[in-house]
Amino acid sequence: MTQPPPPPNQPPQQPGFGPPQDPSQPQAPAPSAPGTPPAPPAQPPAGPDLNKAPEPGCGYPQAPGTPPPAAPPTPPQGPGYGYPQQPQPPQPPAGYGYPAQQPGPYGQPGPYGQPQQPGPYGQQPPYGYAQPTVPMQAQAGQGGGGRKINAQVAIIVSAVVAIALIVGGGVWYASSSGKDDDKQTTAGGGDTKGGKGGDGKDGGSGDGGATTGEAKEKAPASTGSKVLFQVPSPKVPKGVSTISIAGSWLTDSVYAKSGLSEITGYDRKTGTKKWTLDLPGPVCAATSYVTADNKTAIVHKPAMPSKTNPQSCTEVAVVDLAAGTKVWTKTAKSGTMPVSFSNVTIGGGTVAAGSTSGGAAWDLATGDERWAPKTSDSCYDAGYGGGTKLVAVRKCGSYDQRQLHIQNVDPKTGDILAEYKMDEGIEYAAVVSTDPLVVAADVGDSAGDGSGISDFFSIDNKTGKLRARLSAPGDEFAARCDAIYKVENCTGVTVGNDRLYIATEEHDSGGDGYSQTNEVVAFDLATGKQTGQRADAGENYEIFPLRMDGPNVIAYKRPPYDKGGQIVSIDGESFKETVLMENPSTEAVRDVESRMSPDYSEIQFGQGGLYMSSVYASDFTSREKEYSVIAFGTE
């Protein structure tokens, strides 16, 4: 049967959910341009075998200096999941921020169908095949950047140059707080008392899965939602094509969202502005953790970017989301040079930021420095995972002999409490959860889909020993991590109940026509095997786990083109789904919601409110009004 023709008057696709990289960030060396992606198969791919035991990650070391060709993954689609695809609109004239062959974030093709180099998810250099290793305990007296570390091989000059080129943009999520100080909304772990994307005040969604307490999110009398408010996309300055507007957070009364050079707090129910915090420049990166007293952390530029000066991401700040004020702002230097940070988090009362120049940390309450990069270091902290604990991803060795050290550190001193050394050749790792400790990596560049994940590593954060390795082939599972840049930026996966909950790839639903679907399945973090639990999305829906709610999983269902999205709660044991919200199916609402792809947007849910927002503002224009935020609520 032939593909049905598209309905008339469909809006053109916007320039993807990941516009070009921030020109202020160093870019990775451009590999050879990818070839034309292969034509899709005549039949949709079959879903994963949900009953089989996981197999070891695949992929062997590539020849040194010979990165494999990478074809960008299919970008997010327009009207909705399950809808006939639309052709790309014509490419506009190039401008500042749209240089030829500029990589699109997450490895997706550039806006307007322009062929581009693979971005963060598609450009990773070859990795080595990583087998589980027995970690060595940290040795006292070995230092660097205020940290006690094991002595490592010095980084050669050429490697420093190459590494310095690999820093970019792309961020996501926001959420609740960690014990005493922290909380989040990315693929973070199970929240115990609020959680990522949630509004709890004691537990952080990125803190992993010590799963205590009861679920807070209950089904309302009527699950049908209405649009609470929408926020128009900001207009970027003339001559600048794309600006990051990453960062969104929930408190009990406020939904806060970054703009071009400000953060605005909105009333959760009405959208009325409660406060606006002006900043000198755009937000580059933001943690999704919010403390019990409504504090969060951001990295921002010291001024607005221009053609002649794109600015660097040098300013680390703590923001009070209740008052709409900045608590403090700090910078750090590596030698005499200001550090441009690519990620920031909160853990154990400490704000920590990582970069290719090393990591720095400050006391959350006072801003007092706890550690900073040292030029004598032979290793550097590329980034940190936060929550109830603080975990560093530390890079050691030369570019072609990289070794990652996953370190549970004392947030007050930086001392190593436990350490796991990944095998050489794994260039990037993302922290999915700090408690329990779960790390994602693309071993041997074998994921093959630009997701950045082929395997998850479950690590004992008290001893540093590997508990289990979970194989999650990219052609079977739909989680994604931006391990190159943001370290704790993962989507389609969450952790709780000592299990990892992950979305599968779309596959034929078994229905008539072109019906597709997917599932959320669970892995046991102690054994690395699937538990046999599964939650089905339903015909032409696509399900994404967002965060934990006590023992339950909160998930978003991206709808087919003629329906509204849903929020469901999945019972952590029975996997029974309870619908908490169903959005309107009117065309105008669907058009806005469908542009907020779960892989490329920020999604917050808590207390019966769903808040979806974009992470970039661009000069892209269409006949329709563009929105950076849409909020839904039930009665």
XYZ file of C-alpha atoms in Angstrom:
635
model
C 0.000 0.000 0.000
C 1.420 3.398 -0.919
C 2.032 6.151 1.597
C -1.052 8.408 1.951
C -0.577 11.996 0.801
C 0.042 14.595 3.528
C -2.916 16.733 4.565
C -2.936 20.352 3.364
C -1.766 23.381 5.313
C 0.730 21.612 7.521
C 3.317 23.939 9.094
C 6.870 23.677 7.840
C 9.362 22.043 10.104
C 11.351 24.427 12.214
C 15.125 24.175 12.041
C 15.243 21.087 14.192
C 15.307 21.150 17.936
C 19.049 21.557 17.822
C 20.236 24.600 15.865
C 23.907 25.117 15.103
C 26.414 24.974 17.895
C 27.150 28.067 19.908
C 29.955 29.825 18.029
C 31.646 30.701 21.317
C 32.325 27.031 22.032
C 35.323 25.281 20.456
C 34.234 22.770 17.864
C 35.444 19.268 17.229
C 37.634 18.589 14.221
C 35.336 18.069 11.280
C 35.310 14.531 9.923
C 34.668 13.849 6.284
C 31.166 14.765 5.244
C 28.748 11.904 5.755
C 27.235 10.205 2.819
C 23.621 10.192 1.914
C 21.667 8.304 4.599
C 20.358 4.962 3.384
C 16.766 4.757 2.268
C 14.397 3.457 4.964
C 13.431 -0.206 4.754
C 10.195 -1.187 3.137
C 8.955 -2.591 6.423
C 9.445 -0.948 9.829
C 12.152 -2.615 11.895
C 11.100 -5.250 14.343
C 11.172 -4.305 18.010
C 13.810 -5.596 20.407
C 13.588 -9.031 21.893
C 12.407 -7.963 25.323
C 12.892 -11.404 26.836
C 16.472 -12.144 25.877
C 19.394 -11.639 28.210
C 21.586 -8.647 27.294
C 24.679 -9.336 25.293
C 28.083 -7.737 25.782
C 28.597 -4.437 24.031
C 30.078 -4.745 20.596
C 32.616 -2.757 18.635
C 36.356 -3.226 18.467
C 39.032 -0.552 18.326
C 39.286 1.331 15.084
C 42.549 1.958 13.319
C 44.269 4.885 15.065
C 43.421 8.206 13.492
C 40.750 6.719 11.241
C 37.348 7.731 12.543
C 34.553 5.717 10.977
C 32.170 7.566 8.690
C 29.019 8.620 10.504
C 25.622 9.212 8.975
C 23.497 11.656 10.972
C 20.370 10.215 12.576
C 16.960 11.237 11.381
C 16.015 14.599 12.915
C 12.866 15.074 14.976
C 9.778 15.161 12.806
C 7.167 17.843 12.460
C 3.484 17.363 13.255
C 3.681 14.293 15.473
C 4.706 10.712 15.942
C 3.121 8.405 13.379
C 2.395 11.196 10.910
C 3.455 11.091 7.220
C 6.737 12.871 6.772
C 6.989 16.290 5.178
C 9.720 17.558 2.849
C 12.193 20.013 4.298
C 11.601 23.693 3.477
C 14.174 25.443 1.310
C 17.382 26.576 2.915
C 17.602 30.286 3.840
C 20.647 32.387 3.110
C 23.525 31.667 5.433
C 24.175 34.117 8.214
C 26.158 34.415 11.382
C 25.721 31.226 13.328
C 24.859 29.248 10.173
C 28.284 28.708 8.609
C 28.545 26.161 5.863
C 29.085 22.640 7.179
C 28.360 23.770 10.750
C 27.435 20.677 12.750
C 23.927 20.446 14.126
C 23.625 19.369 17.733
C 23.096 15.723 18.542
C 24.412 14.743 15.116
C 21.167 15.590 13.346
C 21.159 17.105 9.857
C 21.269 20.874 9.836
C 18.219 23.064 9.555
C 16.347 23.350 6.295
C 17.780 20.104 5.003
C 21.277 21.529 4.646
C 23.904 18.757 4.604
C 26.184 19.184 7.586
C 28.913 17.472 9.484
C 27.819 15.162 12.259
C 27.348 16.927 15.588
C 28.061 15.862 19.136
C 26.326 12.517 18.953
C 27.718 11.613 15.563
C 31.311 12.782 15.723
C 32.810 10.741 18.493
C 36.258 9.354 17.734
C 36.846 5.620 17.805
C 36.650 3.963 21.170
C 38.329 0.842 22.403
C 36.457 -2.248 23.403
C 35.843 -1.870 27.129
C 35.714 -4.897 29.388
C 34.836 -4.523 33.063
C 37.902 -3.674 35.079
C 38.681 -3.821 38.760
C 39.121 -0.207 39.885
C 42.149 0.937 41.802
C 41.568 2.840 44.981
C 42.563 6.485 45.087
C 46.046 7.127 46.396
C 46.494 9.773 49.021
C 48.617 12.766 48.307
C 48.163 12.775 44.551
C 46.652 15.996 43.503
C 45.446 18.249 40.856
C 42.998 21.094 40.889
C 42.504 20.744 44.626
C 41.741 17.037 44.093
C 43.615 13.907 45.218
C 44.085 11.784 42.125
C 46.151 8.911 40.803
C 49.220 9.897 38.782
C 48.579 9.660 35.041
C 50.449 9.975 31.797
C 50.813 13.636 30.827
C 48.621 14.839 27.999
C 50.676 15.517 24.910
C 50.454 18.943 23.315
C 48.669 17.765 20.205
C 46.090 15.994 22.329
C 45.449 19.167 24.290
C 44.773 21.000 21.057
C 42.436 18.275 19.832
C 40.557 18.059 23.104
C 40.195 21.811 23.309
C 38.255 21.683 20.078
C 35.642 19.325 21.480
C 33.351 21.502 23.546
C 29.883 22.581 22.481
C 26.309 23.261 23.416
C 23.030 21.494 23.995
C 21.275 21.052 27.299
C 18.090 19.833 28.772
C 15.737 19.507 31.711
C 15.234 20.780 35.182
C 13.745 19.373 38.325
C 13.697 18.958 41.995
C 16.275 18.978 44.735
C 18.771 16.716 46.316
C 19.024 15.795 49.924
C 19.899 18.954 51.791
C 20.819 20.818 48.650
C 19.933 19.290 45.319
C 17.420 18.020 42.590
C 16.830 17.584 38.623
C 15.077 16.686 35.209
C 17.312 14.960 32.752
C 17.785 11.328 32.377
C 18.739 11.360 35.928
C 18.116 8.735 38.364
C 15.270 7.952 40.484
C 14.078 10.654 42.617
C 13.277 9.661 46.087
C 11.427 12.682 47.278
C 10.394 14.727 44.305
C 12.633 14.025 41.470
C 13.636 15.286 38.167
C 11.191 17.382 36.462
C 9.167 17.172 39.558
C 8.534 19.645 42.273
C 9.581 17.710 45.336
C 11.854 19.534 47.674
C 14.013 16.904 49.248
C 15.086 14.497 46.565
C 16.736 15.011 43.263
C 15.669 13.420 40.116
C 19.191 12.911 39.060
C 20.179 11.322 42.299
C 19.436 7.898 41.127
C 17.324 5.516 42.915
C 17.516 5.161 46.560
C 13.738 5.170 46.052
C 12.249 5.990 49.380
C 8.880 7.457 50.157
C 5.594 7.211 48.308
C 4.575 8.428 44.895
C 3.274 11.999 44.972
C 1.680 12.258 41.559
C -1.955 11.084 41.651
C -4.526 10.838 38.877
C -7.009 13.755 39.008
C -10.777 13.336 38.782
C -10.512 14.386 35.137
C -7.289 13.686 33.253
C -8.148 16.000 30.353
C -5.837 19.018 30.377
C -6.082 22.547 29.071
C -3.410 24.967 27.912
C -2.428 27.112 30.895
C -0.193 29.502 28.986
C 2.312 29.828 26.154
C 5.458 31.927 25.906
C 6.431 33.323 22.476
C 9.933 32.539 21.263
C 12.304 35.454 21.856
C 13.692 37.369 18.906
C 17.433 36.964 18.518
C 19.609 40.038 17.867
C 20.283 40.978 14.270
C 23.229 39.105 12.825
C 23.002 36.240 15.349
C 21.219 33.122 14.135
C 21.009 30.979 17.271
C 21.192 31.572 21.029
C 20.896 29.034 23.835
C 17.873 29.441 26.107
C 18.589 26.280 28.072
C 17.248 25.862 31.549
C 13.800 25.419 33.095
C 12.810 24.662 36.666
C 9.765 23.956 38.827
C 9.128 25.050 42.394
C 5.886 24.809 44.352
C 4.645 28.082 42.884
C 6.955 29.043 40.012
C 7.878 27.745 36.595
C 11.142 29.452 35.617
C 12.591 29.554 32.104
C 15.712 31.039 30.539
C 15.377 33.663 27.828
C 17.953 35.438 25.657
C 19.687 37.165 28.567
C 17.351 36.652 31.474
C 15.445 34.100 33.513
C 11.722 34.659 34.060
C 9.597 33.161 36.795
C 5.969 32.485 35.824
C 3.012 31.616 37.996
C 2.577 27.880 37.437
C -1.156 28.114 36.782
C -1.671 31.434 35.028
C 1.651 32.190 33.359
C 1.728 35.634 34.960
C 5.276 36.917 35.320
C 6.281 36.890 38.981
C 9.840 38.072 38.444
C 12.556 38.575 35.822
C 16.263 38.180 36.526
C 18.356 40.108 33.994
C 21.679 38.579 32.966
C 24.527 40.167 30.976
C 24.485 37.330 28.445
C 22.744 34.077 27.492
C 22.614 30.955 29.665
C 25.039 28.371 28.245
C 24.295 25.478 30.601
C 22.026 24.848 33.557
C 21.613 22.128 36.110
C 18.172 20.687 36.491
C 18.669 20.270 40.219
C 16.827 22.594 42.564
C 17.627 22.663 46.263
C 15.106 22.387 49.065
C 15.248 26.172 49.424
C 14.765 26.754 45.667
C 18.352 27.414 44.576
C 19.791 26.258 41.245
C 22.992 26.842 39.236
C 23.720 28.116 35.730
C 26.627 29.013 33.460
C 26.181 32.172 31.413
C 28.145 34.477 29.130
C 29.476 37.811 30.429
C 27.863 39.729 27.550
C 25.619 39.237 24.539
C 27.351 37.545 21.590
C 28.068 39.460 18.402
C 29.628 38.802 15.020
C 33.005 39.969 16.247
C 32.831 38.471 19.742
C 30.750 35.327 20.336
C 31.710 35.395 24.052
C 32.722 32.448 26.218
C 30.764 30.678 28.949
C 32.838 31.867 31.881
C 30.285 32.908 34.531
C 28.962 30.373 37.067
C 26.031 31.626 39.134
C 23.558 30.442 41.757
C 19.980 31.656 41.306
C 17.223 31.898 43.917
C 14.101 30.735 42.070
C 11.758 31.911 44.816
C 13.017 35.492 44.910
C 14.194 35.785 41.310
C 17.637 36.984 42.376
C 21.241 35.973 41.798
C 22.933 34.702 44.961
C 26.507 34.874 43.638
C 28.586 34.744 40.447
C 32.064 33.215 40.155
C 34.702 32.540 37.513
C 37.813 30.349 37.419
C 41.130 30.397 35.598
C 43.438 27.744 34.237
C 46.775 29.459 34.562
C 46.018 32.984 33.365
C 43.184 32.038 31.026
C 39.498 32.209 32.059
C 37.813 28.806 31.926
C 34.848 28.392 29.569
C 32.564 25.838 31.226
C 30.375 23.398 29.313
C 28.362 21.929 32.200
C 27.323 22.633 35.791
C 25.602 20.700 38.574
C 24.823 20.711 42.299
C 25.754 17.916 44.679
C 26.133 17.758 48.452
C 26.060 21.522 48.971
C 28.602 22.146 46.207
C 28.274 23.757 42.783
C 30.668 22.041 40.359
C 31.382 22.953 36.731
C 33.481 21.030 34.197
C 35.334 21.851 30.993
C 38.208 20.741 28.780
C 40.382 23.001 30.952
C 39.354 21.166 34.110
C 36.745 21.477 36.828
C 36.030 23.995 39.543
C 33.733 23.953 42.550
C 32.238 26.420 45.033
C 30.274 26.302 48.238
C 26.597 26.524 47.282
C 25.659 28.900 50.084
C 28.658 31.248 50.154
C 30.373 30.925 46.770
C 33.699 30.156 48.469
C 36.031 28.253 46.149
C 36.490 24.560 46.951
C 38.813 23.640 44.078
C 39.955 24.930 40.694
C 41.942 23.643 37.711
C 45.727 23.374 38.062
C 48.012 23.608 35.060
C 50.191 20.874 36.601
C 47.380 18.319 36.313
C 47.870 15.466 33.881
C 44.105 14.772 34.049
C 41.083 17.055 34.055
C 37.476 16.943 35.219
C 35.374 17.086 32.052
C 32.146 17.267 34.032
C 30.156 16.239 37.070
C 26.964 14.419 37.991
C 25.041 15.805 40.950
C 22.228 14.999 43.367
C 22.744 13.499 46.800
C 26.309 12.689 45.713
C 28.891 14.334 43.471
C 30.538 12.228 40.739
C 33.359 13.450 38.487
C 34.094 12.206 34.979
C 37.871 12.686 34.890
C 39.871 12.313 31.686
C 43.447 11.087 31.706
C 45.942 10.199 29.020
C 46.511 11.389 25.479
C 43.760 11.774 22.908
C 44.372 8.356 21.331
C 44.934 6.625 24.683
C 42.175 8.194 26.738
C 41.096 6.648 30.016
C 38.081 7.842 31.967
C 38.003 7.741 35.755
C 34.519 7.766 37.260
C 35.060 9.223 40.728
C 32.694 9.540 43.655
C 34.180 12.612 45.318
C 33.720 14.357 48.627
C 31.776 17.486 47.641
C 33.435 19.534 50.390
C 37.080 18.668 49.660
C 37.194 16.954 46.267
C 38.883 13.911 47.810
C 38.174 10.661 45.967
C 35.875 8.346 47.923
C 35.732 5.621 45.271
C 36.915 5.283 41.684
C 36.151 3.131 38.658
C 38.557 3.193 35.715
C 36.973 2.537 32.364
C 39.018 0.764 29.715
C 41.201 2.874 27.453
C 39.565 4.054 24.269
C 36.235 5.121 25.748
C 36.387 8.834 25.077
C 33.125 10.025 26.649
C 30.821 8.938 29.457
C 27.592 10.372 30.840
C 26.391 10.138 34.426
C 22.816 8.852 34.358
C 22.525 8.615 38.146
C 24.855 9.209 41.097
C 22.994 7.104 43.685
C 23.026 4.330 42.611
C 25.882 5.188 40.290
C 25.089 4.490 36.638
C 27.220 5.666 33.706
C 26.447 5.460 29.982
C 29.027 5.153 27.190
C 29.283 4.297 23.519
C 31.821 1.482 23.601
C 33.764 1.054 20.400
C 31.513 3.619 18.744
C 29.125 0.696 18.346
C 25.781 2.381 19.075
C 25.617 3.323 15.420
C 22.659 5.686 15.820
C 24.223 8.837 17.245
C 22.667 8.192 20.654
C 25.981 8.121 22.512
C 25.018 4.866 24.260
C 25.868 1.232 23.631
C 26.276 0.166 27.267
C 25.419 1.240 30.793
C 27.809 0.600 33.691
C 26.358 -0.015 37.150
C 29.055 0.907 39.682
C 29.216 0.543 43.448
C 29.790 4.132 44.557
C 31.234 2.995 47.898
C 33.907 0.657 46.549
C 34.222 1.720 42.912
C 33.710 -1.844 41.730
C 31.656 -2.669 38.661
C 28.356 -4.246 39.672
C 27.076 -5.019 36.168
C 27.380 -3.970 32.573
C 24.097 -3.520 30.708
C 24.131 -3.884 26.940
C 21.749 -1.411 25.262
C 22.355 -1.524 21.482
C 21.406 1.677 19.709
C 19.173 -0.129 17.235
C 17.043 -1.506 20.083
C 16.944 1.238 22.691
C 16.051 4.914 22.336
C 17.934 6.599 25.196
C 20.354 9.377 24.261
C 23.210 11.061 26.139
C 25.207 14.167 25.259
C 28.296 12.784 26.967
C 30.631 14.986 24.952
C 29.319 18.228 26.371
C 26.870 18.010 29.240
C 27.864 14.811 31.126
C 24.510 14.356 32.899
C 22.315 15.131 29.873
C 20.467 11.923 29.046
C 16.927 11.385 27.800
C 14.680 8.359 27.473
C 16.095 6.733 30.619
C 15.768 7.054 34.393
C 16.921 5.121 37.461
C 15.066 3.960 40.574
C 14.319 0.819 42.625
C 17.892 -0.268 41.773
C 16.706 -0.606 38.189
C 17.280 1.227 34.975
C 14.141 2.126 33.016
C 14.749 2.757 29.318
C 12.679 3.412 26.204
C 12.972 0.996 23.295
C 13.227 2.092 19.692
C 10.053 2.443 17.646
C 8.890 -0.629 15.769
C 5.882 -2.023 13.940
C 2.940 -2.206 16.342
C 1.383 -5.117 14.493
C -1.627 -3.076 13.471
C -2.775 -2.084 10.013
C -1.018 0.432 7.830
C 1.931 2.319 9.219
C 1.287 1.906 12.950
C 4.350 2.083 15.187
C 4.946 1.945 18.925
C 7.604 1.369 21.580
C 7.929 0.363 25.243
C 9.667 1.175 28.507
C 11.552 -1.846 29.867
C 13.584 -2.405 33.040
C 17.103 -3.683 33.747
C 18.289 -4.921 37.127
C 21.352 -2.885 38.137
C 22.758 -5.741 40.217
C 22.682 -8.393 37.473
C 22.589 -6.332 34.270
C 19.681 -8.406 32.981
C 16.219 -7.339 31.903
C 13.541 -7.918 34.527
C 10.837 -8.788 31.989
C 8.790 -5.715 32.931
C 7.456 -3.586 30.097
C 5.049 -0.694 29.675
C 3.578 -0.318 26.187
C 3.157 3.079 24.562
C 0.086 2.043 22.573
C -0.518 2.200 18.843
C 1.190 5.208 17.242
C 2.313 6.599 20.609
C 5.959 6.803 21.663
C 6.785 6.613 25.378
C 9.727 8.303 27.146
C 10.560 7.889 30.841
C 11.139 11.301 32.420
C 11.877 10.763 36.116
C 11.031 8.753 39.204
C 8.162 9.548 41.551
C 8.943 7.486 44.627
C 8.838 3.889 43.328
C 6.960 4.843 40.145
C 8.166 6.028 36.740
C 6.726 9.236 35.279
C 6.672 9.008 31.474
C 5.559 11.178 28.568
C 3.755 9.685 25.584
C 4.351 11.521 22.345
C 1.090 11.222 20.411
C 0.138 10.445 16.828
C -0.645 13.410 14.592
C -4.345 13.533 15.500
C -4.153 13.281 19.314
C -2.668 15.067 22.312
C 0.230 13.817 24.387
C -0.120 12.003 27.699
C 1.644 11.814 31.051
C 1.448 8.403 32.700
C 2.666 6.921 35.968
C 4.112 3.402 35.681
C 3.981 1.307 38.841
C 7.563 0.277 39.633
C 6.576 -3.332 40.384
C 3.448 -4.235 38.386
C 4.217 -1.802 35.528
C 0.539 -0.891 35.464
C 0.071 2.462 33.722
C -2.107 5.205 35.183
C -2.936 8.188 32.994
C -2.274 11.431 34.853
C -2.895 13.842 31.967
C -4.097 13.862 28.374
C -3.593 16.998 26.302
C -6.062 18.578 23.851
C -6.142 17.163 20.326
C -7.022 20.416 18.582
C -4.776 21.231 15.660
C -3.435 24.515 17.062
C -2.361 22.856 20.326
C -0.929 19.801 18.573
C 1.202 21.988 16.325
C 2.962 23.541 19.344
C 3.230 20.355 21.405
C 4.594 18.296 18.523
C 7.545 20.658 18.139
C 8.649 19.911 21.701
C 10.350 16.600 20.982
C 11.338 14.774 24.195
C 14.852 14.245 22.807
C 15.473 17.905 22.032
C 13.387 19.879 24.520
C 12.938 20.296 28.254
C 9.930 18.574 29.817
C 8.857 19.206 33.405
C 5.905 17.587 35.147
C 4.693 18.007 38.714
C 1.532 18.702 40.722
C -0.696 18.240 37.711
C 1.267 20.650 35.513
C 3.223 19.823 32.338
C 5.724 22.372 31.019
C 7.456 21.859 27.678
C 10.114 24.243 26.384
C 12.742 24.648 23.699
C 16.457 25.080 24.392
C 17.356 27.393 21.512
C 16.048 30.621 20.043
C 16.830 31.264 16.391
C 16.099 33.653 13.553
C 13.992 30.994 11.857
C 10.623 32.434 10.904
C 7.452 30.951 9.515
C 3.884 31.986 8.885
C 2.966 30.717 12.318
C 3.867 32.146 15.685
C 6.671 30.244 17.404
C 6.573 29.416 21.111
C 9.417 28.591 23.481
C 7.068 27.297 26.214
C 3.691 25.587 26.356
C 2.141 24.649 29.698
C -0.735 22.247 30.386
C -2.728 21.600 33.534
C -5.603 19.472 34.785
C -8.464 20.756 36.931
